[in-house]
Amino acid sequence: MKDKKTFYITTPIYYPSDKLHIGHSYTTVAADAMARFKRLTDYDVMFLTGTDEHGQKIERIAKENGVTPKEYVDRIVAGIKELWKTLDISYDHFIRTTDPEHQEIVQKIFKKLYDQGDIYKSEYEGWYCTPCESFWTEIQLSEGKCPDCHREVELVKEESYFFKMSKYQDRLIKYIEEHDEFIQPNSRKNEMLNNFLRPGLEDLCVSRTSFKWGIPVTFDEGHVIYVWIDALSNYITALGYLTDDDGKFRKYWPADVHLVGKEIVRFHTIIWPIMLMALGEELPRQVFGHGWLILEGGKMSKSKGNVVDPVILEKRYGLDALRYFLLREVPFGSDGVFSNEALVNRINSDLANDLGNLLSRTVAMIDRYFDGVIPAQAELEEVDRDLIQLALKTPRKVEELMDELLFSNALAEIWRLISRTNKYIDETMPWVLAKSEEQRPRLGTVLYNLAESLRIISVLISPFMPGTPKEIIKQLGIEGDDTLKTWKSLSDFGKIPAGIRVSKGEPIFPRLDVKKELEELEKNLPTQAKAEDQKDDKGQKTDEEKKEEAEEVSEITIDDFAKLDLRVARVIAAEKVEKSDRLLKLQLQVGEETRQVVSGIAEHYSAEELVGKDLILVANLKPVKLRGNLSQGMILAASDKDGKLSLVTTDRQIESGSSIT
RNA sequence: GGCGGCGUAGCUCAGUUGGCGAGAGCAUUCGGUUCAUACCCGAAGAGUCAGCGGUUCAAAUCCGUUCGCCGCUACCA
């Protein structure tokens, strides 16, 4: 017996600091469709997803919630698994970085890399500014002092482990250049090469002593393994790498594709491959960075409410409609706009009108003309052959497209067949045939071909829409026969046995009242944040995010407020800071005094339009040097979720220097 | 500032290595049909293929340039 070909596909492991949203669902649904497709086409599939559960952020949130980190993530993970169940995600394994097996292997990997000299202990040496609690590199210092507060800094050393990324960079560059399919889509490849690899990599700090919630470094107490080695290695620890039971690793590795959001392509195409090189293992065949679902909004005409909770959509429209929309609407590599209107329109035109109605009319005609029994095929005519030819050709096309992860195109191809089948009804006009007795065989042939086309369609859509095929098959009366559901069965047209009794059911996709739906969706769903939400997939917290974490809003007292010295300041001059896209240098009149403030608003305001405006200045902010320019305070601006800025000004003319109370 | 990408019918987008009169889906209008979920089928609609300038017998497709949008990155509240 020949071994089946294997196919290993992964999603990122998600960071369970909060509930998941449509972006995570998007990645996971896509991976699921692919996994199902490969199973259908007779691959031995390994589909992995999971959660990345360590790190400071979770440690902190758990503490705030008064539970242990493990208790906290257990709760969230249960919710995630529930969500995947709702979306019918057919993963083969769900890995958690808190699994003991995972932790043990990560420790082995860390040790191995250490023993072979790829991880080394060093000092994180930097200039430390005690008041700011910040490290600075030599270059960042301004005139030998803290660039933030301009005070003295001291040279401090802190122990950390580092991974020798630099050692492998040339090999990786070569690899990427020689393997065109490795980073997809292609534009991502250039970004990695040009922005990171060619300029040169720095060694990566892979341990922390500042928090405890992580996998301990076995040979050095106090150090925990930081996200990179912990999280990325899930793709092989899940297969039993470095254990006695590594059969899965030997069978499935290298992965065929790591599906990731475009925001984490970097980690998967630089750090991860280098880890694998250091371990002497093969690299994954492909890292595919898909785009984001951008929520509609911002357009001036109407700002519509946005729906992003997949559970709500699933409840309202059914899982298959949601999955269909996600996979059909947006070309997988690029960003796409998610709008309620597009969703409802897709459901109506593609699912209700084309597919659902095709099933309805077919079954209704078999009912009416043949008392619900599928008739036998008689002689074929030209139209029949045309339809059959397309039906037989479509699976091959779908397979080709799926191999390139072109879900949307694959679905379009299937819908081409659905359209052709609808057209076939018009061409053959069964209601006319039904009028004469001698046309009976012909009528039977037509209806048979319709039923068989629907069977083929139901197999074709099954990876994308796990529920609908069952319903189609049931209405066709063939649910008992599994041989009619296989990919292989698509190579022949004429599999459905004649004489089967159909059973007409409800429309599988009821038509929606667009206007009503939009109103409904808009009213009960708050607008949620968009792209930003899709970022925190994998513990790949950026510095920016870490800063955000520190900025949690909590209650303050009036005394706290009093610490701020807010003043009205009039702009007397403004100019763009050279070599900077965002910075404007403002001269402000604050009472008697003149101040210079550098502000990151150049993308929202031109220098000219600012002059003469009265703004609100935080006057007692520590002075900072930005891009070589002294900034004495900052001006206030409102910022919406898209990052659009609007400067704060005064309602009436008032003397500059007036204080805000 | 550096690197990369994009700008094609009202909307969303296809357009291989340059070549018969520029396409699909949705929406719109008209016609057909009645088996069906007011559905399906057909037809129509000219969009300076962002602008300009080149290369070529021939460019949406190659080169240069301008404008607009976006991504990554640097600098940065």
XYZ file of C-alpha atoms (C1' of nucleotides) in Angstrom:
738
model
C 0.000 0.000 0.000
C 1.314 3.331 -1.052
C 1.616 6.055 1.520
C -0.547 9.064 0.963
C 1.068 12.349 0.240
C 1.177 14.528 3.312
C 0.124 18.110 3.731
C 0.986 20.156 6.775
C -0.703 23.514 7.250
C -0.654 25.847 10.211
C -2.280 28.992 11.443
C -0.420 31.267 13.805
C -0.919 30.491 17.429
C -3.052 33.260 18.789
C -2.389 35.343 21.842
C -5.210 34.763 24.316
C -5.088 38.071 26.080
C -8.518 38.850 24.800
C -11.326 37.526 22.709
C -10.625 36.743 19.114
C -12.255 38.610 16.288
C -13.007 38.310 12.607
C -9.366 38.658 11.574
C -8.361 35.535 13.456
C -11.388 33.774 12.095
C -10.423 34.745 8.607
C -6.995 33.137 8.839
C -8.348 30.070 10.494
C -11.254 29.576 8.124
C -8.883 29.840 5.197
C -6.563 27.281 6.701
C -9.504 25.056 7.393
C -10.764 25.259 3.836
C -7.337 24.331 2.606
C -7.025 21.458 5.040
C -10.406 20.132 4.030
C -9.562 20.470 0.396
C -6.379 18.502 0.794
C -8.140 15.797 2.737
C -10.758 15.632 0.039
C -8.110 15.245 -2.618
C -6.607 12.402 -0.690
C -3.756 13.909 1.234
C -2.768 12.903 4.705
C -3.321 16.266 6.335
C -1.972 17.767 9.494
C -3.736 21.011 10.375
C -2.381 22.803 13.398
C -3.623 25.792 15.307
C -3.272 26.870 18.907
C -2.424 29.570 21.371
C 0.669 31.412 22.491
C 0.086 31.885 26.162
C 3.144 33.293 27.833
C 4.452 36.753 28.309
C 4.231 39.805 30.382
C 0.975 41.021 29.042
C -0.903 37.931 30.103
C 0.894 37.886 33.405
C -0.324 41.376 34.015
C -3.893 40.941 32.833
C -4.242 37.839 34.954
C -3.059 39.745 37.933
C -5.542 42.484 37.304
C -8.237 39.852 37.162
C -7.035 38.304 40.362
C -6.269 34.924 38.874
C -3.149 33.038 37.938
C -1.955 33.369 34.379
C -2.836 29.763 33.714
C -6.335 30.204 35.047
C -6.726 33.247 32.919
C -5.613 31.667 29.672
C -7.563 28.508 30.362
C -10.685 30.565 30.293
C -9.830 32.389 27.098
C -8.653 29.243 25.377
C -11.925 27.549 26.163
C -13.635 30.426 24.394
C -11.357 30.124 21.406
C -12.018 26.434 21.078
C -15.689 27.184 21.295
C -15.340 29.674 18.469
C -13.539 27.164 16.296
C -16.290 24.726 16.967
C -18.840 27.265 15.895
C -16.898 27.874 12.710
C -16.452 24.149 12.200
C -12.684 24.302 12.128
C -11.271 20.858 11.502
C -7.890 21.192 13.143
C -6.019 18.023 13.886
C -4.184 19.404 16.840
C -4.544 22.412 19.082
C -1.271 23.310 20.666
C -0.890 25.487 23.716
C 2.487 26.829 24.663
C 1.631 25.914 28.215
C 1.435 22.242 27.279
C 4.113 20.429 29.260
C 5.320 18.637 26.133
C 5.784 21.892 24.346
C 7.644 23.458 27.227
C 10.014 20.572 27.530
C 10.905 20.623 23.871
C 11.385 24.350 23.865
C 13.816 23.949 26.693
C 15.681 21.321 24.723
C 15.805 23.537 21.689
C 17.094 26.408 23.739
C 19.722 24.242 25.324
C 20.744 22.767 22.025
C 21.215 26.142 20.448
C 23.122 27.243 23.489
C 25.378 24.203 23.476
C 26.270 24.684 19.866
C 27.049 28.312 20.448
C 24.174 29.898 18.598
C 22.741 31.233 21.777
C 25.117 33.037 24.013
C 24.823 34.868 27.226
C 25.750 38.419 27.122
C 25.103 41.639 28.687
C 22.458 43.752 27.395
C 24.672 46.703 27.677
C 23.188 50.050 27.412
C 23.042 53.502 28.756
C 20.471 53.626 31.438
C 18.554 56.643 32.508
C 17.263 55.925 35.984
C 14.484 58.524 36.115
C 13.151 57.382 32.760
C 13.814 53.715 33.447
C 14.995 53.435 29.906
C 17.885 51.892 28.064
C 19.514 53.721 25.237
C 22.084 52.713 22.730
C 25.141 54.797 22.105
C 23.626 56.181 18.946
C 20.392 57.199 20.538
C 22.013 59.399 23.130
C 21.946 63.035 22.470
C 25.151 64.753 23.443
C 25.913 61.870 25.727
C 22.740 62.354 27.670
C 19.310 60.839 27.849
C 17.473 61.792 24.676
C 14.259 61.873 26.646
C 15.024 64.058 29.587
C 18.516 65.173 28.801
C 19.901 64.004 32.094
C 22.979 61.968 32.848
C 22.904 58.301 31.941
C 24.968 55.464 33.262
C 26.378 52.448 31.563
C 24.484 49.433 32.822
C 24.701 45.785 32.038
C 21.913 43.279 32.292
C 22.202 39.616 31.553
C 20.350 38.206 28.620
C 20.623 35.425 26.122
C 21.097 36.259 22.504
C 20.507 34.284 19.368
C 23.087 34.633 16.626
C 20.859 35.701 13.834
C 23.650 37.432 12.003
C 25.492 34.195 11.501
C 22.772 32.862 9.259
C 21.670 35.915 7.406
C 23.602 35.312 4.222
C 22.360 31.787 4.002
C 18.820 32.992 4.460
C 19.148 35.668 1.815
C 20.389 33.071 -0.591
C 17.608 30.716 0.330
C 14.935 33.320 -0.197
C 16.400 34.358 -3.494
C 16.512 30.800 -4.708
C 13.063 29.816 -3.494
C 10.623 32.082 -5.117
C 7.606 30.481 -3.528
C 8.940 30.711 0.013
C 7.528 34.121 0.844
C 4.173 34.919 -0.649
C 2.857 37.254 -1.864
C 5.953 38.483 -3.569
C 5.895 42.056 -2.397
C 6.394 40.789 1.148
C 9.542 39.130 0.022
C 11.045 42.362 -1.135
C 10.150 44.036 2.103
C 11.952 41.433 4.108
C 14.983 41.435 1.924
C 15.325 45.165 1.602
C 14.324 46.280 5.038
C 15.879 43.649 7.217
C 18.096 41.092 5.636
C 20.281 43.110 3.337
C 20.900 45.911 5.822
C 22.017 43.248 8.270
C 20.439 41.501 11.186
C 21.150 42.100 14.789
C 21.341 39.256 17.214
C 18.061 38.655 18.892
C 17.462 38.852 22.598
C 15.705 35.607 23.454
C 15.347 35.617 27.196
C 13.896 37.835 29.861
C 14.369 38.297 33.536
C 11.737 40.944 33.949
C 8.804 38.570 34.206
C 8.158 35.028 35.287
C 5.314 33.815 33.086
C 7.295 31.919 30.531
C 9.300 28.771 30.028
C 12.308 28.787 32.313
C 15.787 28.490 30.896
C 16.845 25.167 32.404
C 20.390 26.089 33.127
C 19.998 29.581 34.377
C 17.507 30.413 37.025
C 15.697 33.669 36.697
C 15.671 33.664 32.925
C 12.599 32.754 30.966
C 12.540 32.086 27.259
C 11.105 34.990 25.397
C 8.379 34.698 22.797
C 10.431 33.867 19.722
C 11.754 30.480 20.572
C 8.738 29.653 22.653
C 6.049 30.521 20.158
C 7.547 29.889 16.745
C 8.760 26.465 17.653
C 5.172 25.344 18.180
C 5.131 24.292 14.568
C 7.535 21.487 15.335
C 6.942 20.805 18.995
C 3.398 19.902 18.047
C 4.897 17.120 15.970
C 6.985 15.731 18.761
C 10.260 17.199 17.599
C 13.248 16.103 19.702
C 11.243 13.477 21.513
C 11.247 9.725 21.268
C 7.876 9.978 19.636
C 8.831 12.113 16.682
C 7.044 10.122 14.022
C 4.804 13.009 13.123
C 7.728 15.307 12.763
C 9.419 12.947 10.380
C 6.212 12.454 8.513
C 4.911 15.983 8.149
C 7.869 18.307 8.360
C 8.618 20.545 6.525
C 5.291 22.316 6.651
C 3.701 22.960 3.305
C 2.420 26.324 4.323
C 2.354 28.583 7.331
C -0.626 30.822 6.914
C -0.055 34.116 8.664
C -1.382 37.629 8.626
C 0.828 40.052 6.800
C 1.794 41.709 10.061
C 3.764 38.722 11.242
C 5.402 37.716 8.013
C 8.677 39.028 9.324
C 8.922 36.672 12.232
C 8.030 33.740 10.088
C 10.392 34.530 7.281
C 13.408 35.673 9.238
C 13.533 34.484 12.802
C 11.823 31.179 12.257
C 13.880 30.056 9.258
C 17.058 30.997 11.034
C 16.026 28.979 14.046
C 15.442 26.041 11.773
C 18.761 26.508 10.037
C 20.482 26.561 13.372
C 18.690 23.369 14.321
C 19.692 21.816 11.042
C 16.134 21.304 9.926
C 14.426 22.013 6.658
C 12.567 25.254 6.139
C 8.831 25.372 5.577
C 7.942 25.343 1.907
C 5.933 28.504 2.125
C 4.940 31.337 4.374
C 1.855 32.999 3.034
C 1.053 36.441 4.393
C -2.556 37.173 3.689
C -4.134 40.593 3.787
C -6.512 42.036 6.284
C -10.180 42.463 6.280
C -10.566 46.156 6.604
C -13.836 47.289 7.980
C -15.733 49.663 5.901
C -16.046 53.121 7.216
C -14.574 56.513 6.906
C -16.301 57.264 3.650
C -18.005 60.552 3.864
C -21.340 59.512 2.464
C -22.610 57.255 5.196
C -20.615 55.801 7.934
C -22.071 52.423 8.382
C -22.000 50.286 11.420
C -19.477 47.565 11.164
C -19.910 43.990 12.001
C -16.944 42.053 13.046
C -18.110 39.552 15.559
C -18.096 36.296 13.642
C -20.444 34.688 16.121
C -23.151 37.214 15.485
C -22.815 36.832 11.744
C -22.833 33.100 12.031
C -26.018 33.186 14.052
C -27.746 35.471 11.662
C -26.720 34.040 8.326
C -25.376 30.631 9.059
C -21.848 29.379 9.054
C -21.592 28.539 5.392
C -22.698 31.947 4.269
C -20.083 33.534 6.478
C -17.326 31.211 5.367
C -18.292 31.662 1.762
C -18.162 35.396 2.080
C -14.808 35.438 3.818
C -13.197 33.230 1.238
C -14.915 34.642 -1.813
C -14.970 38.366 -1.312
C -11.306 39.126 -0.931
C -8.409 37.894 -3.002
C -6.383 36.105 -0.414
C -3.148 37.989 -0.757
C -4.536 41.481 -0.535
C -6.555 43.523 1.867
C -10.234 43.637 1.358
C -13.074 45.703 2.605
C -15.562 43.981 4.790
C -18.931 45.602 4.573
C -22.332 44.482 5.631
C -23.706 45.412 2.297
C -21.208 43.279 0.439
C -21.982 40.392 2.726
C -25.703 40.578 2.226
C -25.356 41.060 -1.507
C -23.082 38.076 -1.811
C -25.500 35.928 0.092
C -28.360 36.999 -2.092
C -26.797 36.813 -5.491
C -24.408 33.898 -5.171
C -25.984 31.728 -2.533
C -29.711 32.377 -2.671
C -30.229 33.230 -6.340
C -27.647 31.050 -8.002
C -26.996 28.020 -5.860
C -30.004 27.804 -3.571
C -32.462 28.480 -6.308
C -30.810 25.970 -8.592
C -31.398 23.274 -6.046
C -34.973 24.397 -5.462
C -35.976 24.365 -9.076
C -34.245 21.101 -9.796
C -35.861 19.232 -6.957
C -39.199 20.892 -7.631
C -39.161 19.706 -11.223
C -38.207 16.175 -10.323
C -41.044 16.260 -7.870
C -43.520 17.600 -10.290
C -42.620 15.684 -13.423
C -41.374 12.410 -12.005
C -43.119 12.154 -8.685
C -39.915 12.873 -6.878
C -37.877 10.097 -8.390
C -34.673 10.908 -10.205
C -35.185 9.671 -13.776
C -32.654 7.850 -15.883
C -30.349 9.449 -18.378
C -31.137 8.691 -22.004
C -29.362 9.892 -25.110
C -27.195 12.961 -24.793
C -27.415 16.015 -26.957
C -25.002 18.801 -27.650
C -26.158 21.004 -24.743
C -25.787 18.117 -22.373
C -22.259 17.439 -23.450
C -21.402 21.074 -23.036
C -22.613 21.073 -19.470
C -20.972 17.768 -18.677
C -17.684 18.858 -20.078
C -17.603 21.877 -17.808
C -18.649 19.811 -14.837
C -15.761 17.457 -15.440
C -13.255 20.185 -16.080
C -14.031 22.282 -13.039
C -12.443 20.051 -10.398
C -9.085 20.260 -12.119
C -9.243 24.023 -12.282
C -10.275 24.268 -8.682
C -7.379 22.122 -7.653
C -4.905 24.246 -9.541
C -6.194 27.407 -7.940
C -6.298 25.930 -4.483
C -2.700 24.898 -4.766
C -1.916 28.561 -4.998
C -4.252 29.408 -2.136
C -6.506 31.311 -4.497
C -9.701 30.614 -2.615
C -11.640 33.381 -4.220
C -10.773 32.287 -7.734
C -11.505 28.676 -6.939
C -14.961 29.627 -5.747
C -15.497 31.778 -8.805
C -14.675 28.742 -10.908
C -17.240 26.640 -9.080
C -19.810 29.353 -9.540
C -19.125 29.334 -13.223
C -20.428 25.794 -13.214
C -23.442 26.796 -11.168
C -24.257 29.504 -13.685
C -23.801 27.122 -16.536
C -26.224 24.760 -14.920
C -28.831 27.462 -14.488
C -28.405 28.337 -18.098
C -28.817 24.706 -19.044
C -32.315 24.788 -17.636
C -33.172 27.677 -19.880
C -31.692 26.013 -22.884
C -33.529 22.758 -22.369
C -36.800 24.187 -21.078
C -38.069 21.194 -19.103
C -41.539 22.732 -18.738
C -41.924 22.552 -22.492
C -40.638 18.987 -22.651
C -43.098 18.056 -19.978
C -45.986 18.842 -22.252
C -45.479 16.000 -24.628
C -45.318 12.368 -23.718
C -42.764 11.440 -26.359
C -40.294 13.916 -24.876
C -40.365 12.057 -21.605
C -36.944 10.423 -22.003
C -35.488 13.745 -22.970
C -37.032 15.398 -19.934
C -35.642 12.652 -17.772
C -32.184 13.163 -19.162
C -32.294 16.859 -18.470
C -33.419 16.430 -14.906
C -30.896 13.704 -14.317
C -28.120 15.957 -15.552
C -29.286 18.691 -13.239
C -29.254 16.421 -10.236
C -25.842 15.090 -11.123
C -24.450 18.582 -11.619
C -25.702 19.537 -8.211
C -24.050 16.520 -6.718
C -20.760 17.530 -8.274
C -21.213 21.083 -7.090
C -21.873 19.885 -3.588
C -18.585 18.013 -3.531
C -16.716 20.958 -4.956
C -17.928 23.389 -2.314
C -17.505 21.035 0.591
C -14.083 22.295 1.691
C -15.364 25.845 1.839
C -18.835 25.199 3.157
C -19.009 22.140 5.307
C -22.738 22.251 5.997
C -24.385 23.014 2.678
C -23.338 19.874 0.805
C -25.095 17.778 3.391
C -28.287 19.662 2.770
C -27.980 19.422 -0.989
C -27.276 15.726 -0.813
C -30.177 15.227 1.486
C -32.582 16.962 -0.837
C -31.230 14.900 -3.688
C -31.890 11.834 -1.606
C -28.378 10.446 -1.754
C -27.094 11.124 1.719
C -26.547 7.473 2.390
C -23.960 6.881 -0.282
C -20.503 8.113 0.647
C -19.005 7.188 -2.698
C -20.962 10.052 -4.188
C -19.195 12.561 -1.975
C -15.600 11.902 -2.909
C -13.322 13.907 -5.102
C -12.668 10.830 -7.141
C -16.358 10.563 -7.922
C -16.037 13.804 -9.860
C -14.159 12.157 -12.648
C -17.377 10.686 -14.000
C -20.631 12.356 -14.816
C -23.446 9.958 -14.130
C -22.810 8.638 -10.659
C -26.192 9.281 -9.155
C -28.262 6.142 -9.506
C -31.577 6.715 -11.216
C -34.636 5.837 -9.182
C -33.537 7.694 -6.087
C -36.250 9.644 -4.366
C -35.566 13.326 -3.760
C -36.922 15.175 -0.803
C -37.734 18.780 -1.255
C -36.801 20.948 1.668
C -36.678 24.552 2.639
C -34.564 26.944 0.576
C -30.994 26.401 1.741
C -30.213 30.101 1.533
C -33.274 32.278 1.974
C -33.158 35.558 0.166
C -32.497 38.525 2.393
C -34.103 41.911 2.425
C -31.007 44.020 1.960
C -32.376 47.153 3.477
C -33.752 45.427 6.497
C -30.571 43.483 7.109
C -28.397 46.528 6.933
C -30.567 48.313 9.409
C -30.497 45.367 11.739
C -26.770 44.921 11.513
C -26.098 48.540 12.044
C -28.291 48.924 15.006
C -27.209 46.139 17.264
C -23.538 46.162 16.528
C -21.113 48.690 17.803
C -18.349 49.695 15.536
C -15.257 47.918 16.525
C -11.673 48.707 16.011
C -10.301 47.419 12.770
C -6.913 46.599 11.504
C -5.183 47.171 14.793
C -7.073 44.286 16.221
C -5.552 41.936 13.777
C -2.112 42.563 15.042
C -1.648 40.665 18.201
C -1.750 37.213 16.784
C 1.324 35.704 18.091
C 2.994 37.395 20.943
C 4.773 39.458 18.397
C 4.146 42.501 20.422
C 5.782 45.482 18.947
C 7.386 48.119 21.042
C 4.523 50.336 20.242
C 2.059 47.901 21.603
C 4.035 47.528 24.726
C 3.850 51.215 25.195
C 0.159 51.088 24.681
C -0.081 48.506 27.361
C 1.505 50.823 29.808
C -0.982 53.488 29.000
C -4.043 51.917 30.393
C -6.554 54.480 31.435
C -7.335 54.463 35.103
C -9.071 56.888 37.361
C -7.203 59.901 38.577
C -7.904 62.465 41.201
C -8.148 66.183 40.777
C -4.669 66.391 42.220
C -3.355 64.272 39.431
C -4.935 66.577 36.954
C -3.455 69.560 38.712
C -0.023 68.215 37.910
C -0.587 69.172 34.333
C 0.222 72.672 33.326
C -1.975 73.208 30.308
C -1.747 76.502 28.521
C -3.149 78.245 25.550
C -0.433 78.733 23.008
C -0.556 80.639 19.778
C 1.370 79.380 16.814
C 3.582 82.149 15.559
C 5.656 80.108 13.174
C 5.757 76.597 11.871
C 8.027 74.651 9.588
C 8.530 71.108 8.544
C 11.366 69.244 10.213
C 13.802 68.090 7.590
C 14.019 64.446 6.739
C 10.952 63.643 8.652
C 7.501 62.865 7.379
C 5.573 63.531 10.508
C 7.277 66.269 12.388
C 6.508 69.934 12.422
C 8.536 72.431 14.384
C 6.311 75.050 15.960
C 7.160 78.341 17.607
C 4.529 79.103 20.195
C 3.619 82.236 22.008
C 2.737 81.343 25.580
C 2.072 84.566 27.431
C 5.359 86.390 27.527
C 7.336 83.344 26.673
C 8.165 81.755 23.346
C 8.507 78.020 23.109
C 9.530 75.571 20.505
C 7.553 72.374 20.222
C 8.132 69.569 17.806
C 4.974 67.696 17.003
C 4.144 64.670 14.890
C 1.268 66.178 12.988
C 2.768 66.931 9.613
C 0.613 64.308 7.985
C -2.495 66.080 9.163
C -1.650 69.749 9.121
C 0.492 71.880 6.931
C 2.840 74.388 8.485
C 1.009 77.286 6.866
C -2.445 76.515 8.157
C -1.218 76.300 11.719
C 0.119 79.776 12.043
C -2.234 81.905 14.075
C -4.061 78.993 15.641
C -4.541 78.818 19.383
C -3.600 75.398 20.649
C -3.407 73.677 23.991
C 0.090 73.075 25.234
C 1.231 70.731 27.953
C 3.680 73.228 29.289
C 5.365 71.278 32.009
C 6.223 68.213 29.999
C 9.816 67.194 30.183
C 11.676 68.732 27.258
C 12.699 66.281 24.592
C 14.951 66.441 21.642
C 13.312 65.185 18.503
C 15.310 64.760 15.370
C 17.793 67.155 16.823
C 15.215 69.790 17.658
C 14.358 70.741 21.174
C 10.706 70.241 21.999
C 9.440 72.018 25.094
C 6.086 70.459 25.709
C 3.473 68.960 23.513
C 0.265 70.118 21.932
C -3.006 68.295 22.302
C -4.932 66.690 19.526
C -7.826 64.293 19.318
C -7.176 61.135 17.434
C -9.727 58.703 16.135
C -9.335 55.008 15.659
C -7.936 55.485 12.203
C -5.275 57.727 13.594
C -6.793 60.844 12.131
C -5.888 63.912 14.123
C -7.719 67.036 15.043
C -5.967 69.681 17.068
C -7.610 70.968 20.188
C -8.246 74.665 20.257
C -10.215 77.170 22.309
C -13.827 78.037 21.796
C -13.301 81.780 22.000
C -10.309 83.988 21.557
C -8.369 84.105 24.755
C -4.994 85.437 25.699
C -2.131 83.122 25.010
C -0.614 81.708 28.162
C -4.015 81.322 29.801
C -4.116 78.155 31.764
C -6.588 75.369 31.303
C -8.353 74.320 34.447
C 13.929 59.935 3.857
C 14.794 54.533 1.969
C 12.465 50.096 -0.310
C 8.101 48.020 -2.558
C 3.182 48.045 -4.600
C -1.143 50.159 -6.659
C -4.233 53.775 -9.744
C -8.699 49.612 -15.870
C -16.701 50.459 -16.963
C -21.249 53.354 -11.140
C -19.029 49.504 -7.521
C -15.336 45.174 -6.684
C -11.725 43.653 -9.583
C -9.246 40.041 -14.157
C -5.954 41.342 -17.720
C 0.014 35.676 -19.185
C 6.454 36.494 -21.955
C 3.523 43.974 -25.607
C -0.605 42.342 -31.091
C -7.134 40.679 -34.317
C -12.263 45.944 -32.494
C -10.219 46.238 -23.705
C -12.893 41.839 -20.067
C -15.786 39.343 -15.519
C -19.123 39.737 -11.323
C -22.516 43.116 -8.920
C -25.662 47.291 -9.811
C -28.725 49.818 -13.954
C -32.025 49.569 -18.456
C -34.604 46.639 -21.952
C -36.248 41.839 -23.733
C -37.359 36.481 -22.829
C -39.208 32.686 -19.530
C -42.332 30.521 -15.515
C -39.536 24.923 -13.159
C -37.752 28.048 -9.074
C -36.239 31.773 -3.214
C -39.914 38.737 -7.385
C -35.757 33.781 -9.341
C -33.288 32.324 -13.987
C -31.663 33.323 -19.288
C -30.360 37.020 -23.032
C -29.117 41.908 -24.750
C -27.451 46.888 -24.002
C -24.416 50.411 -21.741
C -18.202 53.058 -24.656
C -14.264 53.220 -19.559
C -8.719 59.529 -22.262
C -6.963 51.429 -19.250
C -4.387 58.243 -13.441
C -1.479 62.500 -16.407
C 2.663 63.595 -19.627
C 6.798 62.029 -22.626
C 9.417 58.040 -24.928
C 10.741 52.805 -27.203
C 8.051 49.913 -31.106
C 5.040 48.293 -37.258
C 2.040 47.666 -32.540
C 1.424 49.166 -25.359
C -3.359 48.913 -20.314
C 0.884 45.590 -20.856
C 8.275 48.003 -21.702
C 11.262 52.766 -20.180
C 11.261 57.812 -17.976
C 8.546 61.381 -15.349
C 4.340 63.873 -12.599
C 0.122 63.369 -9.434
C -2.783 60.410 -6.008
C -3.314 56.105 -2.721
C -1.212 52.106 0.147
C 2.416 48.679 2.554
C 7.121 47.886 5.045
C 11.012 50.703 7.278
C 13.570 54.949 9.535
C 12.628 59.047 12.362
C 8.817 59.884 15.671
C 3.557 61.423 20.515
